[in-house]
PDB file of C-alpha atoms in Angstrom:
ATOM      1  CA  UNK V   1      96.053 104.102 105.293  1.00 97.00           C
ATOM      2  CA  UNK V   2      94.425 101.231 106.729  1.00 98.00           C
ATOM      3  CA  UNK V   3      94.570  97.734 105.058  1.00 98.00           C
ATOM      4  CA  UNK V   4      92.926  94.532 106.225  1.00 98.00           C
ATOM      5  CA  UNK V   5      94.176  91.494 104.451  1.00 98.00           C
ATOM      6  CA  UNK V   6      91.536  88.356 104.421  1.00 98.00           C
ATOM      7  CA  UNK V   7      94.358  85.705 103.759  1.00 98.00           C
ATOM      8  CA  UNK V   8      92.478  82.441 102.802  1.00 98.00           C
ATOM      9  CA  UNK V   9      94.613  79.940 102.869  1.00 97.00           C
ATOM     10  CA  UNK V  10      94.104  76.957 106.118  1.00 95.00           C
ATOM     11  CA  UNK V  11      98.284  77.078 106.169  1.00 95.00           C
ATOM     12  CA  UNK V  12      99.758  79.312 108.470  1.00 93.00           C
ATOM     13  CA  UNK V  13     103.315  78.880 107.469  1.00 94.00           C
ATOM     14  CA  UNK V  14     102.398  78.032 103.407  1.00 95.00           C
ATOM     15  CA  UNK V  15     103.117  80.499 100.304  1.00 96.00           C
ATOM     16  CA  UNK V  16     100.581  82.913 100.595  1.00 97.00           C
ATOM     17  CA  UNK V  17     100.989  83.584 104.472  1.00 97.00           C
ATOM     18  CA  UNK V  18     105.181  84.476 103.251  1.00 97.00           C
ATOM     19  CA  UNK V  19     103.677  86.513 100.237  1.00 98.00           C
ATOM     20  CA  UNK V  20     101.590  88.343 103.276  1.00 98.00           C
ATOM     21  CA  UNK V  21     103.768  88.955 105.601  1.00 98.00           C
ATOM     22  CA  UNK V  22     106.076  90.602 102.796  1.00 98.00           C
ATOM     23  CA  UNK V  23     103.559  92.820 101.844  1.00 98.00           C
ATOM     24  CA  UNK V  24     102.836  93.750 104.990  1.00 98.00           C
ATOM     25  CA  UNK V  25     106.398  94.709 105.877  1.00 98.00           C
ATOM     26  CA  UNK V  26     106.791  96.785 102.690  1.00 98.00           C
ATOM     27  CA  UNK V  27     103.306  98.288 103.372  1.00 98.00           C
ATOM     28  CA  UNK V  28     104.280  99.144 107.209  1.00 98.00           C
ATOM     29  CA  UNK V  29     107.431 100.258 105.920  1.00 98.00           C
ATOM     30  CA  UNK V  30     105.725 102.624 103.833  1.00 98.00           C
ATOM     31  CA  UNK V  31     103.811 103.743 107.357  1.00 98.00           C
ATOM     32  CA  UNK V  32     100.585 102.058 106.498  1.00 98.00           C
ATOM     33  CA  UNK V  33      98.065 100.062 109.474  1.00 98.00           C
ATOM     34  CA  UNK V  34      98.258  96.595 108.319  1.00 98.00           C
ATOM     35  CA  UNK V  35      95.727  94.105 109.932  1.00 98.00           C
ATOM     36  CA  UNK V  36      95.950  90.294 108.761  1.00 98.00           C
ATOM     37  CA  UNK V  37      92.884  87.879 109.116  1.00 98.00           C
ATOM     38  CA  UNK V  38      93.898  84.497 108.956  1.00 98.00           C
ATOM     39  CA  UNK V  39      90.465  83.721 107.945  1.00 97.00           C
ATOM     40  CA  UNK V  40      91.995  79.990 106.642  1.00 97.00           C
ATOM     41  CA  UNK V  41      91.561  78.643 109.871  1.00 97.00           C
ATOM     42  CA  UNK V  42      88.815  80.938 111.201  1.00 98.00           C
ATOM     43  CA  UNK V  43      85.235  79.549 111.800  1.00 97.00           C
ATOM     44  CA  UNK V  44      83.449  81.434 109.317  1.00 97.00           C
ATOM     45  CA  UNK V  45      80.529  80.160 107.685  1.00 97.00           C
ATOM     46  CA  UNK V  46      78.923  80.969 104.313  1.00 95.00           C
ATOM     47  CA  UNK V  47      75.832  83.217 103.992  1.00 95.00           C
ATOM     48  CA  UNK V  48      72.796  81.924 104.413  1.00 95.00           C
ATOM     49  CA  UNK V  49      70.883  83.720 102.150  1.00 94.00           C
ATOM     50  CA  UNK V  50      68.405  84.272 105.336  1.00 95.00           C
ATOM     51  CA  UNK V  51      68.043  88.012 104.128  1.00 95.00           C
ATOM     52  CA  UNK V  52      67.995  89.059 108.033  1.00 95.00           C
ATOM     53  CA  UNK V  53      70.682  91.456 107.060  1.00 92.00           C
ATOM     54  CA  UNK V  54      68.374  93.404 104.515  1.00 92.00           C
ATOM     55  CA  UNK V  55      65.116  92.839 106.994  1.00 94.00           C
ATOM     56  CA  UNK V  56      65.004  93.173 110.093  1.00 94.00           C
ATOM     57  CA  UNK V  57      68.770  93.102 111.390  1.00 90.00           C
ATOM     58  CA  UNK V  58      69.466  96.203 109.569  1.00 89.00           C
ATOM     59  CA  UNK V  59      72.765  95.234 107.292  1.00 87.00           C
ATOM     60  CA  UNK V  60      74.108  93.126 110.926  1.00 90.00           C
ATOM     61  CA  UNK V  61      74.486  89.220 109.474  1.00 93.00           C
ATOM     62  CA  UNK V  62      72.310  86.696 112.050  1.00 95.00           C
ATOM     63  CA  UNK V  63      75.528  84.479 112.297  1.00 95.00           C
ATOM     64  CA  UNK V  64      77.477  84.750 114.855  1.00 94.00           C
ATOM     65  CA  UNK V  65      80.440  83.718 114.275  1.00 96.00           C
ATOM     66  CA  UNK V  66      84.569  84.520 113.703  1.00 97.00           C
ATOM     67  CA  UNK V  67      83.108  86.969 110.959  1.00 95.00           C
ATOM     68  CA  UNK V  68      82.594  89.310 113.988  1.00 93.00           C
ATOM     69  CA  UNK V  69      85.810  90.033 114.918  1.00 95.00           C
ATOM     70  CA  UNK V  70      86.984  91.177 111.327  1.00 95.00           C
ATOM     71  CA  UNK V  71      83.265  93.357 110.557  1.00 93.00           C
ATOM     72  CA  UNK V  72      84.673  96.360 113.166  1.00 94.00           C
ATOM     73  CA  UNK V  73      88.124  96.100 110.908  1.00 96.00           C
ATOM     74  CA  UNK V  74      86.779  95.335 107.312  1.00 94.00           C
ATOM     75  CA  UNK V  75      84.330  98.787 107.906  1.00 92.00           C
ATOM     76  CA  UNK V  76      87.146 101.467 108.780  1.00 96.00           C
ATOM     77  CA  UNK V  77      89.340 100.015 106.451  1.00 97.00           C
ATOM     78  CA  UNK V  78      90.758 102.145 103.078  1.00 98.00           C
ATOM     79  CA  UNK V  79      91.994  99.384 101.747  1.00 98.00           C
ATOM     80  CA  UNK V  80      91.114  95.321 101.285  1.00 98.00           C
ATOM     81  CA  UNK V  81      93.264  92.459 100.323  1.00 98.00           C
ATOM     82  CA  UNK V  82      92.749  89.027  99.473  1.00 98.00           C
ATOM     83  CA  UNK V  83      95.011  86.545  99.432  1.00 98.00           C
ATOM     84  CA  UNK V  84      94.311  82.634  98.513  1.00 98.00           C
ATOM     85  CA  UNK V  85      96.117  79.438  97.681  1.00 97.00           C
ATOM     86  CA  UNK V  86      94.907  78.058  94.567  1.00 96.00           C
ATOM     87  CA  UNK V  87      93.554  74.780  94.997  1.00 91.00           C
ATOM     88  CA  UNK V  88      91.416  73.952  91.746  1.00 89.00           C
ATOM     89  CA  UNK V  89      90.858  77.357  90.165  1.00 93.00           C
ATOM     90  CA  UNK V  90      89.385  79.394  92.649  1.00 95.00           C
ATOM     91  CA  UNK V  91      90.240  80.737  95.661  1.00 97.00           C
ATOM     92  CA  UNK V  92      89.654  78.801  98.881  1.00 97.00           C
ATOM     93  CA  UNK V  93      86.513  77.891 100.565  1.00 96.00           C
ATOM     94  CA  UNK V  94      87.392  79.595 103.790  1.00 97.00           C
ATOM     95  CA  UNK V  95      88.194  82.991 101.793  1.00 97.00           C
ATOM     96  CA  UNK V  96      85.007  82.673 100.002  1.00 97.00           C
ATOM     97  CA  UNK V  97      82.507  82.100 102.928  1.00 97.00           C
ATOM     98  CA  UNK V  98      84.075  85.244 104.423  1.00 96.00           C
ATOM     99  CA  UNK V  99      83.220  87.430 101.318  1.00 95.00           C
ATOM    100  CA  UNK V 100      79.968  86.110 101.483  1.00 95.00           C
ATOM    101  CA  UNK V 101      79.356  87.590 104.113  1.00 94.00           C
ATOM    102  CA  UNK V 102      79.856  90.951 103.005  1.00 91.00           C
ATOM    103  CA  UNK V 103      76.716  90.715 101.639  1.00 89.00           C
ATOM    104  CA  UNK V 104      75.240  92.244 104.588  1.00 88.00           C
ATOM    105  CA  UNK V 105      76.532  95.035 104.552  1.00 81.00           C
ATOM    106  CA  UNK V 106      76.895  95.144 100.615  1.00 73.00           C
ATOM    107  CA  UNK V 107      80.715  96.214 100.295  1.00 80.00           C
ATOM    108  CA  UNK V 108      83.293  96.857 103.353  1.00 88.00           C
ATOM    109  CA  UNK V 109      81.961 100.950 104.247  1.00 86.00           C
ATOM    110  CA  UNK V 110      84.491 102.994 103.465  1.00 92.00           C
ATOM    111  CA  UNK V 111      87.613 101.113 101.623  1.00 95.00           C
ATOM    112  CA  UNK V 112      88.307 102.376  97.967  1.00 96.00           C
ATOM    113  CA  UNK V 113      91.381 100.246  97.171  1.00 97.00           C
ATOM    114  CA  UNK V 114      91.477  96.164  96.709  1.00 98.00           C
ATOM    115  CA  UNK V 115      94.395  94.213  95.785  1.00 98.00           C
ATOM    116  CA  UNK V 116      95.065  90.162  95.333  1.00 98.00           C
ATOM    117  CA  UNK V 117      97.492  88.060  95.831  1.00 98.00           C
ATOM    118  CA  UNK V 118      97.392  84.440  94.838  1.00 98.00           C
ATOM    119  CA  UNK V 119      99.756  81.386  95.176  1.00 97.00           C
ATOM    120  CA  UNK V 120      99.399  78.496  93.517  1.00 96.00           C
ATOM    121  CA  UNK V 121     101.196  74.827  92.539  1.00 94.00           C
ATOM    122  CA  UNK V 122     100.449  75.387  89.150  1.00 92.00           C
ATOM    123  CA  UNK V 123     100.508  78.250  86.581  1.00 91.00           C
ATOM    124  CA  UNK V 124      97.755  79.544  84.165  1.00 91.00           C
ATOM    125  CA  UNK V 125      94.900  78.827  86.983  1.00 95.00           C
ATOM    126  CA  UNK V 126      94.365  82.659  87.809  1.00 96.00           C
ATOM    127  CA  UNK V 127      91.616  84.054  85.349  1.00 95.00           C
ATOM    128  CA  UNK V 128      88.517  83.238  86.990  1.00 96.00           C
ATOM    129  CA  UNK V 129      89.986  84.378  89.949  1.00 97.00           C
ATOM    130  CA  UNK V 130      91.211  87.371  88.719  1.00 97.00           C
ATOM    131  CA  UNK V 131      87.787  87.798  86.995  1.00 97.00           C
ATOM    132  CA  UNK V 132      85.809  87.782  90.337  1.00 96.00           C
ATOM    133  CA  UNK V 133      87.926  89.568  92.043  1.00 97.00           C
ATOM    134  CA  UNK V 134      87.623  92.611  89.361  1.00 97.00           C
ATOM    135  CA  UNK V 135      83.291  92.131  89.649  1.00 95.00           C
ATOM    136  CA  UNK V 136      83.551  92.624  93.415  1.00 95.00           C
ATOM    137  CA  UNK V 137      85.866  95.885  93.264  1.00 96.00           C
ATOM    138  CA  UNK V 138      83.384  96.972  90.603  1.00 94.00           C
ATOM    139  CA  UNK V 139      80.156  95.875  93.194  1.00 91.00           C
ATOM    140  CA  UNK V 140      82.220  97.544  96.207  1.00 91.00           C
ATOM    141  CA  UNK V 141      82.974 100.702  94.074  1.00 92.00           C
ATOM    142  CA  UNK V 142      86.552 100.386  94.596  1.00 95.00           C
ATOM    143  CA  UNK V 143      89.816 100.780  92.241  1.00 97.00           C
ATOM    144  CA  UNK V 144      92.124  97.733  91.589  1.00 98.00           C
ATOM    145  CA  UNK V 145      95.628  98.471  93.328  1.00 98.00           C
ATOM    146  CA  UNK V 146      97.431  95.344  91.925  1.00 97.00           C
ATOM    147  CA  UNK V 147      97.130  91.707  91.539  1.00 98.00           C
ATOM    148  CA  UNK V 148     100.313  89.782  92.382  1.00 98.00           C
ATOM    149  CA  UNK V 149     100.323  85.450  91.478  1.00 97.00           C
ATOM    150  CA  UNK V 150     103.104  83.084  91.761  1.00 97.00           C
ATOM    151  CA  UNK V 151     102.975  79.199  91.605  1.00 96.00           C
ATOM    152  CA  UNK V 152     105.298  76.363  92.102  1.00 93.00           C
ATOM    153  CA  UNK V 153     109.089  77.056  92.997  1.00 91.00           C
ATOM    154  CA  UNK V 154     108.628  80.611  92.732  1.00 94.00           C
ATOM    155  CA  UNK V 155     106.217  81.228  95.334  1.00 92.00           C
ATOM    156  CA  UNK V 156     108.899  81.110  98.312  1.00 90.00           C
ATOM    157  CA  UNK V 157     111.307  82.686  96.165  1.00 96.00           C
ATOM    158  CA  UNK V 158     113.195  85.920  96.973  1.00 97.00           C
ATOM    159  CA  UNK V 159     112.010  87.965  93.570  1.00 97.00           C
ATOM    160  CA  UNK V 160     108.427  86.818  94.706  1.00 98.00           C
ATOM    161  CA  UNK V 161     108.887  87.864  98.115  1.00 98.00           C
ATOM    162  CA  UNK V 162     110.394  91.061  96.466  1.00 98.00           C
ATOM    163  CA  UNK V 163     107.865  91.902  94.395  1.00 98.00           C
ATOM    164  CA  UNK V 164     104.922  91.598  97.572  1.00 98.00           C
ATOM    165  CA  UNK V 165     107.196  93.603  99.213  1.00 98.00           C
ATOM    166  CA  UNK V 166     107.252  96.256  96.690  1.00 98.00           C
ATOM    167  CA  UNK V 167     103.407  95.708  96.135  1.00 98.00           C
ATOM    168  CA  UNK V 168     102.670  96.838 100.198  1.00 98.00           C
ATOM    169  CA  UNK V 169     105.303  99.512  99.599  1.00 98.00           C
ATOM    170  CA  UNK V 170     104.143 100.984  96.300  1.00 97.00           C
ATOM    171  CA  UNK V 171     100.237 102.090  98.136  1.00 96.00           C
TER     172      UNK V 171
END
């Protein structure tokens, strides 16, 4: 299987890339094609609402931008997952300009699993989150393969490394 990971988060080294790469390492370990997009520190902007995509650029986005090196990815993919830092309830900007821009193409073409992972400083800041996340699996006609959160001290933490581990290892 083939998994692209849009990790939102501007900090390379922070909790959510460790809660990545552990995923990915269980997930390769389980012989899956992992791909990571740091898209945190990618220059993706937000859709326009232009409506090129749906007119005349035939579902191809007018910007061109970072977006284009994760479209050819995102498309062949069977599975997507997003990870985000939690700043103030929602995932990060950077994360959400890039699923934005699914838009124009509607959904990623061919994945059928999504999961989540989220890191935060705080607890209890995951429902809306979790709640949009769940809307675009529904839009994208996918099934929900797991949502994994930590926050504060436990985020670095060897049973939440663990458990990402297990997450990629489980698909």
């Amino acid at each position: 299987m083939k998994i692209v990971v849009l990790n939102g988060s501007p900090h390379t080294e922070g909790n959510t890339a460790a809660l990545v790469s552990a995923f990915k390492k269980g997930a390769e370990a389980a012989g899956h094609e992992v791909i990571v997009f740091q898209v945190g520190t990618m220059n993706i902007k937000g859709c326009l609402g232009c409506e090129y995509c749906h007119t005349k650029g035939e579902g191809t986005c007018i910007q061109k931008d970072d977006m284009q090196q994760i479209y050819p990815d995102l498309n062949t993919a069977d599975m997507v997952v997003l990870a985000s830092a939690v700043y103030y309830f929602g995932l990060t900007g950077q994360l959400q300009c890039a699923l934005s821009r699914f838009y124009a193409g509607m959904k990623p073409a061919k994945a059928s699993n999504y999961g989540l992972i989220l890191s935060s400083g705080s607890p209890n800041v995951y429902a809306g989150i979790e709640a949009q996340y769940k809307m675009i699996v529904s839009l994208c006609g996918g099934e929900d393969a797991g949502i994994i959160a930590f926050s504060g001290a436990e985020n670095k933490s060897e049973a939440a490394l663990a458990k990402a581990e297990e997450f990629g290892r489980s698909l």
